[in-house]
Structure formats: structure tokens, C-alpha cells
Amino acid sequence: MTRVARLLLAALAVATPLTAQAAPRRDAQGEVRKDMREGKVSSLRDIERRVLPAMSGMQYLGPEYDPTAMAYRLKFIRDGRVVFVDVDARSGQVLNQR
């Protein structure tokens, strides 16, 4: 892994959470599974199928789920710049891209 890639991954680890009130809980994976079973949110795969095609030319780094906001944050990188795409987990609608 290159030095730049390691630095970018380290930056992602300390990135600002989706909500200003609270950082996503450590059990976010369990929360998203519970929310999916209860029919409250779409699956990550469904969200990725909708968002990834619109992000052509970018490398997908992975997702994060915020159970408080009921939103996914998808992380991408292109030309050394990290881009976050926040997606409403219920509707699949893109909320924010930065």
C-alpha cells in the first residue's frame, strides 16, 4: 500500500460523522441488519446499485451506516480527493455529496 493510500485511509478513519449530534455507534452493522429485517431501510447492495454508476471514474472505498440518521455514507476517491456521498437508507435518495 502506498504512503498516500495509507494517509487517505487514516483520514477516513477520523472523518466527520453523518450527524452533528452523535457519531455512529459501534454496533452500526447490527443496527442496519435490524432495520433491514424490520423493513425500515434498503439494503446496502440496493443503495450501491443506484449510486455507484453515477460515480464513474472514482474508486469506491466502502460504506458506513449511521443508525441515528438512517443514512449510508459511501466513500470514493479520485485524483487523491476523497468524496463522501450521503444516502437516505429508507428512500435511496442522495442527500449530500462532498
mmCIF file of N, CA and C in Angstrom, residues 18-85:
data_model
loop_
_atom_site.group_PDB
_atom_site.id
_atom_site.type_symbol
_atom_site.label_atom_id
_atom_site.label_comp_id
_atom_site.label_asym_id
_atom_site.label_seq_id
_atom_site.Cartn_x
_atom_site.Cartn_y
_atom_site.Cartn_z
ATOM 1 N N LEU A 18 -21.886 11.447 10.077
ATOM 2 C CA LEU A 18 -23.014 11.957 9.308
ATOM 3 C C LEU A 18 -23.807 13.005 10.069
ATOM 4 N N THR A 19 -24.018 12.804 11.341
ATOM 5 C CA THR A 19 -24.812 13.744 12.119
ATOM 6 C C THR A 19 -23.924 14.500 13.078
ATOM 7 N N ALA A 20 -24.298 15.741 13.334
ATOM 8 C CA ALA A 20 -23.521 16.552 14.259
ATOM 9 C C ALA A 20 -23.804 16.169 15.709
ATOM 10 N N GLN A 21 -24.970 15.569 15.963
ATOM 11 C CA GLN A 21 -25.329 15.248 17.337
ATOM 12 C C GLN A 21 -24.487 14.113 17.904
ATOM 13 N N ALA A 22 -24.286 13.065 17.141
ATOM 14 C CA ALA A 22 -23.590 11.895 17.694
ATOM 15 C C ALA A 22 -22.911 11.110 16.591
ATOM 16 N N ALA A 23 -21.793 10.539 16.939
ATOM 17 C CA ALA A 23 -21.086 9.675 15.991
ATOM 18 C C ALA A 23 -21.845 8.357 15.872
ATOM 19 N N PRO A 24 -21.742 7.682 14.720
ATOM 20 C CA PRO A 24 -22.392 6.375 14.588
ATOM 21 C C PRO A 24 -21.905 5.428 15.682
ATOM 22 N N ARG A 25 -22.828 4.660 16.223
ATOM 23 C CA ARG A 25 -22.471 3.722 17.291
ATOM 24 C C ARG A 25 -21.633 2.587 16.727
ATOM 25 N N ARG A 26 -20.903 1.939 17.631
ATOM 26 C CA ARG A 26 -20.029 0.844 17.218
ATOM 27 C C ARG A 26 -20.800 -0.337 16.667
ATOM 28 N N ASP A 27 -22.045 -0.510 17.086
ATOM 29 C CA ASP A 27 -22.834 -1.637 16.626
ATOM 30 C C ASP A 27 -23.677 -1.281 15.402
ATOM 31 N N ALA A 28 -23.195 -0.366 14.577
ATOM 32 C CA ALA A 28 -23.945 0.099 13.414
ATOM 33 C C ALA A 28 -24.305 -1.046 12.475
ATOM 34 N N GLN A 29 -23.430 -2.018 12.328
ATOM 35 C CA GLN A 29 -23.724 -3.143 11.440
ATOM 36 C C GLN A 29 -24.929 -3.928 11.962
ATOM 37 N N GLY A 30 -24.983 -4.144 13.257
ATOM 38 C CA GLY A 30 -26.134 -4.824 13.843
ATOM 39 C C GLY A 30 -27.400 -4.000 13.703
ATOM 40 N N GLU A 31 -27.266 -2.685 13.845
ATOM 41 C CA GLU A 31 -28.416 -1.795 13.696
ATOM 42 C C GLU A 31 -28.975 -1.827 12.280
ATOM 43 N N VAL A 32 -28.091 -1.787 11.274
ATOM 44 C CA VAL A 32 -28.581 -1.795 9.903
ATOM 45 C C VAL A 32 -29.249 -3.126 9.582
ATOM 46 N N ARG A 33 -28.712 -4.212 10.100
ATOM 47 C CA ARG A 33 -29.356 -5.515 9.880
ATOM 48 C C ARG A 33 -30.741 -5.545 10.493
ATOM 49 N N LYS A 34 -30.851 -5.030 11.711
ATOM 50 C CA LYS A 34 -32.145 -4.970 12.397
ATOM 51 C C LYS A 34 -33.120 -4.096 11.615
ATOM 52 N N ASP A 35 -32.662 -2.920 11.187
ATOM 53 C CA ASP A 35 -33.517 -2.008 10.428
ATOM 54 C C ASP A 35 -33.961 -2.630 9.109
ATOM 55 N N MET A 36 -33.075 -3.404 8.464
ATOM 56 C CA MET A 36 -33.438 -4.072 7.206
ATOM 57 C C MET A 36 -34.488 -5.158 7.459
ATOM 58 N N ARG A 37 -34.290 -5.951 8.503
ATOM 59 C CA ARG A 37 -35.264 -7.000 8.836
ATOM 60 C C ARG A 37 -36.645 -6.409 9.104
ATOM 61 N N GLU A 38 -36.678 -5.242 9.727
ATOM 62 C CA GLU A 38 -37.938 -4.581 10.059
ATOM 63 C C GLU A 38 -38.507 -3.799 8.874
ATOM 64 N N GLY A 39 -37.785 -3.806 7.742
ATOM 65 C CA GLY A 39 -38.260 -3.112 6.543
ATOM 66 C C GLY A 39 -38.134 -1.602 6.597
ATOM 67 N N LYS A 40 -37.311 -1.097 7.502
ATOM 68 C CA LYS A 40 -37.135 0.345 7.645
ATOM 69 C C LYS A 40 -36.174 0.937 6.620
ATOM 70 N N VAL A 41 -35.185 0.137 6.185
ATOM 71 C CA VAL A 41 -34.159 0.655 5.278
ATOM 72 C C VAL A 41 -33.912 -0.306 4.121
ATOM 73 N N SER A 42 -33.352 0.248 3.047
ATOM 74 C CA SER A 42 -32.942 -0.554 1.897
ATOM 75 C C SER A 42 -31.612 -1.231 2.205
ATOM 76 N N SER A 43 -31.333 -2.293 1.496
ATOM 77 C CA SER A 43 -30.050 -2.967 1.688
ATOM 78 C C SER A 43 -28.933 -2.122 1.086
ATOM 79 N N LEU A 44 -27.745 -2.326 1.605
ATOM 80 C CA LEU A 44 -26.583 -1.622 1.075
ATOM 81 C C LEU A 44 -26.404 -1.934 -0.405
ATOM 82 N N ARG A 45 -26.615 -3.173 -0.792
ATOM 83 C CA ARG A 45 -26.448 -3.562 -2.203
ATOM 84 C C ARG A 45 -27.399 -2.786 -3.109
ATOM 85 N N ASP A 46 -28.632 -2.582 -2.659
ATOM 86 C CA ASP A 46 -29.587 -1.786 -3.445
ATOM 87 C C ASP A 46 -29.116 -0.341 -3.572
ATOM 88 N N ILE A 47 -28.621 0.204 -2.468
ATOM 89 C CA ILE A 47 -28.113 1.579 -2.474
ATOM 90 C C ILE A 47 -26.921 1.682 -3.419
ATOM 91 N N GLU A 48 -25.990 0.736 -3.322
ATOM 92 C CA GLU A 48 -24.803 0.758 -4.183
ATOM 93 C C GLU A 48 -25.191 0.638 -5.656
ATOM 94 N N ARG A 49 -26.180 -0.204 -5.970
ATOM 95 C CA ARG A 49 -26.624 -0.347 -7.366
ATOM 96 C C ARG A 49 -27.139 0.965 -7.933
ATOM 97 N N ARG A 50 -27.695 1.803 -7.079
ATOM 98 C CA ARG A 50 -28.229 3.085 -7.528
ATOM 99 C C ARG A 50 -27.148 4.165 -7.634
ATOM 100 N N VAL A 51 -26.204 4.167 -6.700
ATOM 101 C CA VAL A 51 -25.242 5.268 -6.597
ATOM 102 C C VAL A 51 -23.970 5.035 -7.404
ATOM 103 N N LEU A 52 -23.409 3.831 -7.351
ATOM 104 C CA LEU A 52 -22.115 3.581 -7.978
ATOM 105 C C LEU A 52 -22.050 3.944 -9.463
ATOM 106 N N PRO A 53 -23.070 3.652 -10.269
ATOM 107 C CA PRO A 53 -22.978 4.031 -11.688
ATOM 108 C C PRO A 53 -22.818 5.537 -11.902
ATOM 109 N N ALA A 54 -23.337 6.337 -10.990
ATOM 110 C CA ALA A 54 -23.229 7.792 -11.131
ATOM 111 C C ALA A 54 -21.851 8.313 -10.735
ATOM 112 N N MET A 55 -21.014 7.460 -10.170
ATOM 113 C CA MET A 55 -19.705 7.881 -9.683
ATOM 114 C C MET A 55 -18.583 7.327 -10.565
ATOM 115 N N SER A 56 -18.823 7.267 -11.843
ATOM 116 C CA SER A 56 -17.824 6.696 -12.755
ATOM 117 C C SER A 56 -16.515 7.489 -12.675
ATOM 118 N N GLY A 57 -15.438 6.775 -12.800
ATOM 119 C CA GLY A 57 -14.119 7.389 -12.721
ATOM 120 C C GLY A 57 -13.587 7.494 -11.300
ATOM 121 N N MET A 58 -14.402 7.102 -10.340
ATOM 122 C CA MET A 58 -13.979 7.155 -8.944
ATOM 123 C C MET A 58 -13.798 5.736 -8.417
ATOM 124 N N GLN A 59 -12.873 5.592 -7.499
ATOM 125 C CA GLN A 59 -12.665 4.305 -6.841
ATOM 126 C C GLN A 59 -13.529 4.279 -5.585
ATOM 127 N N TYR A 60 -14.309 3.215 -5.431
ATOM 128 C CA TYR A 60 -15.193 3.060 -4.273
ATOM 129 C C TYR A 60 -14.387 2.506 -3.112
ATOM 130 N N LEU A 61 -14.399 3.222 -1.984
ATOM 131 C CA LEU A 61 -13.643 2.805 -0.807
ATOM 132 C C LEU A 61 -14.489 2.030 0.190
ATOM 133 N N GLY A 62 -15.797 2.225 0.167
ATOM 134 C CA GLY A 62 -16.654 1.468 1.070
ATOM 135 C C GLY A 62 -17.722 2.310 1.731
ATOM 136 N N PRO A 63 -18.598 1.616 2.480
ATOM 137 C CA PRO A 63 -19.737 2.282 3.125
ATOM 138 C C PRO A 63 -19.575 2.433 4.631
ATOM 139 N N GLU A 64 -20.452 3.229 5.189
ATOM 140 C CA GLU A 64 -20.619 3.389 6.622
ATOM 141 C C GLU A 64 -22.119 3.571 6.827
ATOM 142 N N TYR A 65 -22.657 3.116 7.945
ATOM 143 C CA TYR A 65 -24.078 3.306 8.229
ATOM 144 C C TYR A 65 -24.231 4.072 9.521
ATOM 145 N N ASP A 66 -25.098 5.078 9.512
ATOM 146 C CA ASP A 66 -25.396 5.857 10.709
ATOM 147 C C ASP A 66 -26.831 5.536 11.112
ATOM 148 N N PRO A 67 -27.023 4.714 12.159
ATOM 149 C CA PRO A 67 -28.375 4.330 12.548
ATOM 150 C C PRO A 67 -29.208 5.499 13.067
ATOM 151 N N THR A 68 -28.571 6.513 13.627
ATOM 152 C CA THR A 68 -29.305 7.674 14.121
ATOM 153 C C THR A 68 -29.936 8.442 12.967
ATOM 154 N N ALA A 69 -29.170 8.658 11.905
ATOM 155 C CA ALA A 69 -29.664 9.387 10.737
ATOM 156 C C ALA A 69 -30.374 8.471 9.741
ATOM 157 N N MET A 70 -30.242 7.149 9.945
ATOM 158 C CA MET A 70 -30.742 6.159 8.993
ATOM 159 C C MET A 70 -30.236 6.507 7.590
ATOM 160 N N ALA A 71 -28.912 6.630 7.507
ATOM 161 C CA ALA A 71 -28.277 7.016 6.254
ATOM 162 C C ALA A 71 -26.975 6.238 6.066
ATOM 163 N N TYR A 72 -26.666 5.987 4.813
ATOM 164 C CA TYR A 72 -25.387 5.393 4.441
ATOM 165 C C TYR A 72 -24.471 6.514 4.000
ATOM 166 N N ARG A 73 -23.195 6.375 4.280
ATOM 167 C CA ARG A 73 -22.173 7.273 3.728
ATOM 168 C C ARG A 73 -21.271 6.392 2.883
ATOM 169 N N LEU A 74 -21.260 6.650 1.573
ATOM 170 C CA LEU A 74 -20.401 5.920 0.654
ATOM 171 C C LEU A 74 -19.171 6.778 0.395
ATOM 172 N N LYS A 75 -17.989 6.155 0.434
ATOM 173 C CA LYS A 75 -16.729 6.886 0.286
ATOM 174 C C LYS A 75 -16.066 6.524 -1.031
ATOM 175 N N PHE A 76 -15.628 7.546 -1.750
ATOM 176 C CA PHE A 76 -14.968 7.390 -3.038
ATOM 177 C C PHE A 76 -13.693 8.217 -3.041
ATOM 178 N N ILE A 77 -12.805 7.901 -4.000
ATOM 179 C CA ILE A 77 -11.602 8.704 -4.165
ATOM 180 C C ILE A 77 -11.306 8.835 -5.659
ATOM 181 N N ARG A 78 -10.867 10.033 -6.032
ATOM 182 C CA ARG A 78 -10.397 10.269 -7.399
ATOM 183 C C ARG A 78 -9.332 11.353 -7.340
ATOM 184 N N ASP A 79 -8.215 11.092 -7.976
ATOM 185 C CA ASP A 79 -7.109 12.047 -8.039
ATOM 186 C C ASP A 79 -6.703 12.540 -6.647
ATOM 187 N N GLY A 80 -6.681 11.629 -5.674
ATOM 188 C CA GLY A 80 -6.251 11.977 -4.329
ATOM 189 C C GLY A 80 -7.280 12.714 -3.501
ATOM 190 N N ARG A 81 -8.468 12.914 -4.033
ATOM 191 C CA ARG A 81 -9.534 13.637 -3.321
ATOM 192 C C ARG A 81 -10.618 12.658 -2.896
ATOM 193 N N VAL A 82 -10.951 12.674 -1.602
ATOM 194 C CA VAL A 82 -11.997 11.803 -1.072
ATOM 195 C C VAL A 82 -13.340 12.506 -1.224
ATOM 196 N N VAL A 83 -14.326 11.759 -1.696
ATOM 197 C CA VAL A 83 -15.688 12.283 -1.868
ATOM 198 C C VAL A 83 -16.631 11.405 -1.049
ATOM 199 N N PHE A 84 -17.473 12.046 -0.248
ATOM 200 C CA PHE A 84 -18.474 11.346 0.544
ATOM 201 C C PHE A 84 -19.835 11.565 -0.095
ATOM 202 N N VAL A 85 -20.602 10.496 -0.209
ATOM 203 C CA VAL A 85 -21.965 10.585 -0.713
ATOM 204 C C VAL A 85 -22.872 10.036 0.380
#
